Short mmCIF file of C-alpha atoms in Angstrom, two decimals:
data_model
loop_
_atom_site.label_atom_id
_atom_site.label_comp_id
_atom_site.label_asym_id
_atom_site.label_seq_id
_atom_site.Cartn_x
_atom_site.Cartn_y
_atom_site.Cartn_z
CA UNK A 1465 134.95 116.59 131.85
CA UNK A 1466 131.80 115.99 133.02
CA UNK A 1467 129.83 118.74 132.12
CA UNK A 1468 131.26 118.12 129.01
CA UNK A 1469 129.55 114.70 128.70
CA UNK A 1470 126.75 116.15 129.86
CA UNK A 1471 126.35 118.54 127.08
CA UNK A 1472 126.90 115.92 124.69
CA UNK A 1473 124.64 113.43 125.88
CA UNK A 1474 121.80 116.50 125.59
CA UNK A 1475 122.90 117.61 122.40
CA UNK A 1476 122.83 114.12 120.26
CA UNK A 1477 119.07 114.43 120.14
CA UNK A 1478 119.18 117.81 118.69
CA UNK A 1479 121.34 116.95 115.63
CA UNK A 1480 119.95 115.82 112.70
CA UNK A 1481 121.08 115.30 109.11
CA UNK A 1482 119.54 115.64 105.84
CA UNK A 1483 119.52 113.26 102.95
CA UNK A 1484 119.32 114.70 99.34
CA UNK A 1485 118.32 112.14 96.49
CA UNK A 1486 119.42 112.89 93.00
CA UNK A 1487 117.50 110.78 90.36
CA UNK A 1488 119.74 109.44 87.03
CA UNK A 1489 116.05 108.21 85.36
CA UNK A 1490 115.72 105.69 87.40
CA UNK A 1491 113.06 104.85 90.87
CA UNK A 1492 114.31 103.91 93.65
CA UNK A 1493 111.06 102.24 95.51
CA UNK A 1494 113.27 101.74 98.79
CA UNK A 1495 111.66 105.01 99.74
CA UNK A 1496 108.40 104.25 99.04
CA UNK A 1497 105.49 102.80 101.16
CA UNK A 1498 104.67 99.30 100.63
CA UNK A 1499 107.94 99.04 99.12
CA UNK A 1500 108.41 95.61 100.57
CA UNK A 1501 105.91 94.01 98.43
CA UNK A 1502 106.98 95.01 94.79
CA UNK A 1503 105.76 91.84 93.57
CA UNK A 1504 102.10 92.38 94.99
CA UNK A 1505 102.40 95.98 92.84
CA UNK A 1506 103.70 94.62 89.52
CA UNK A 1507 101.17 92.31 89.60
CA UNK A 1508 98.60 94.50 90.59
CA UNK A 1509 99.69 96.56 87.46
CA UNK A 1510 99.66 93.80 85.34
CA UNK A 1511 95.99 92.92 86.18
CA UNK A 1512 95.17 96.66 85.82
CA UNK A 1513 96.49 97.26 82.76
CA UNK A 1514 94.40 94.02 81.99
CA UNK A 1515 91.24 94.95 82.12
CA UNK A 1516 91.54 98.31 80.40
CA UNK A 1517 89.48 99.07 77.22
CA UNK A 1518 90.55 101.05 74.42
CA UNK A 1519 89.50 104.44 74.58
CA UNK A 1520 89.60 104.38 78.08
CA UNK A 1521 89.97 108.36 79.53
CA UNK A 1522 93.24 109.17 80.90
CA UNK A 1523 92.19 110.77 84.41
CA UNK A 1524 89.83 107.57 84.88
CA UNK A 1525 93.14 105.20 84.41
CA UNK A 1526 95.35 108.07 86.30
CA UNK A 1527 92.74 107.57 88.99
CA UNK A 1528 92.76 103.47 89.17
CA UNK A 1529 96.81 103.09 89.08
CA UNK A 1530 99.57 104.90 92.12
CA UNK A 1531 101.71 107.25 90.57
CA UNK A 1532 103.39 106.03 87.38
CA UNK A 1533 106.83 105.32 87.60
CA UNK A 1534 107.49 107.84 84.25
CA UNK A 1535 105.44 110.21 82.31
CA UNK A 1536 106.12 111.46 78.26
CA UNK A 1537 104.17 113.95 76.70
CA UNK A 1538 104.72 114.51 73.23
CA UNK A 1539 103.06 116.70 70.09
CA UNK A 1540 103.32 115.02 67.12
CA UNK A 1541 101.43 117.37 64.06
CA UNK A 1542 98.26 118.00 65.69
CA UNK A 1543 98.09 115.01 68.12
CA UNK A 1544 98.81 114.91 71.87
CA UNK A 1545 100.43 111.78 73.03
CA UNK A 1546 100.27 110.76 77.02
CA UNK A 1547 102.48 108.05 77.99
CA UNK A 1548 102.25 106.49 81.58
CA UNK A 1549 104.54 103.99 82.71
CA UNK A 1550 103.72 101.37 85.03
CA UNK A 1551 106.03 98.34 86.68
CA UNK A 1552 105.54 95.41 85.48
CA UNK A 1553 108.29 93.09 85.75
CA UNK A 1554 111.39 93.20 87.39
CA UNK A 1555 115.00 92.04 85.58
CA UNK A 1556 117.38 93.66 87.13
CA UNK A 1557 116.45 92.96 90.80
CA UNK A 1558 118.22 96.15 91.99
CA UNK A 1559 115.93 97.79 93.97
CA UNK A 1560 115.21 100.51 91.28
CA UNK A 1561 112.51 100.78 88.28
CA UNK A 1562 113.64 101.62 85.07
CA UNK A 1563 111.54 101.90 82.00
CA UNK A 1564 112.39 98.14 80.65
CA UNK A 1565 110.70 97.30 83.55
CA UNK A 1566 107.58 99.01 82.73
CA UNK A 1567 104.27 98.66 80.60
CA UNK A 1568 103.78 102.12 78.65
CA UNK A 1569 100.09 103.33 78.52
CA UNK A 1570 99.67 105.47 75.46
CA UNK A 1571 96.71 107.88 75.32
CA UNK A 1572 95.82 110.12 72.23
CA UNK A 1573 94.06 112.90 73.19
CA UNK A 1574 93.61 112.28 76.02
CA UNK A 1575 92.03 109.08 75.43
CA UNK A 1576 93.49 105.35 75.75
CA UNK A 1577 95.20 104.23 72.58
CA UNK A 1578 97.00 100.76 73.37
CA UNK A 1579 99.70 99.94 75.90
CA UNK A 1580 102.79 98.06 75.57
CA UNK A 1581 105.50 98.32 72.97
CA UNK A 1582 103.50 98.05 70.05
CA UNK A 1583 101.41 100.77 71.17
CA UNK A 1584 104.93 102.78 71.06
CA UNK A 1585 106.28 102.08 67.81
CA UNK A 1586 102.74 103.80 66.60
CA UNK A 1587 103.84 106.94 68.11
CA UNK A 1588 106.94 106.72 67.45
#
């Protein structure tokens, strides 16, 4: 009995699990670093997406912002549309980002077009 203890007690180091995430659309920032100050970020964001000018290139704004929450690339005749999506607001207080929650960018050709919804009827 006691060696079996023993074996266990040496053992329960050695095991590990492993955690797979699945994704439904939506960002779960309880995983990411500096998650703990979401507000600081959205507002951040907010006074990012501020101070951008039209025509703006879309590595320079890639460059200034974290990762977007979302990406869309679409071809629509001969243009290239580049939407980034970055939070904004929170209304749902869930602990996840979804896109209502976010301020589209939309770049044409590469190339800052407008950003918000109005900028995305345009496209649309």
């Amino acid at each position: 009995m006691k060696k079996l203890l023993l074996v266990a007690a040496l053992a329960t180091p050695l095991l590990s699990g492993c955690i797979v995430a699945v994704s439904d659309g939506e960002v779960e920032h309880g995983w990411v670093k500096n998650s703990g100050n979401w507000e600081r970020t959205f507002q951040d964001n907010r006074k990012k997406i501020a101070q951008l000018s039209l025509g703006a290139d879309y590595q320079s704004v890639l460059d200034s912002f974290d990762t977007p929450e979302f990406t869309e690339l679409v071809k629509k005749g001969d243009n290239v549309y580049q939407v980034l999506y970055f939070a904004t607001n929170s209304k749902h207080s869930d602990g996840k980002i979804t896109k209502d929650e976010c301020t589209p960018l939309v770049f044409k050709d590469s190339k800052l077009i407008g950003f918000g919804e109005s900028a995305m009827t345009e496209i649309l």
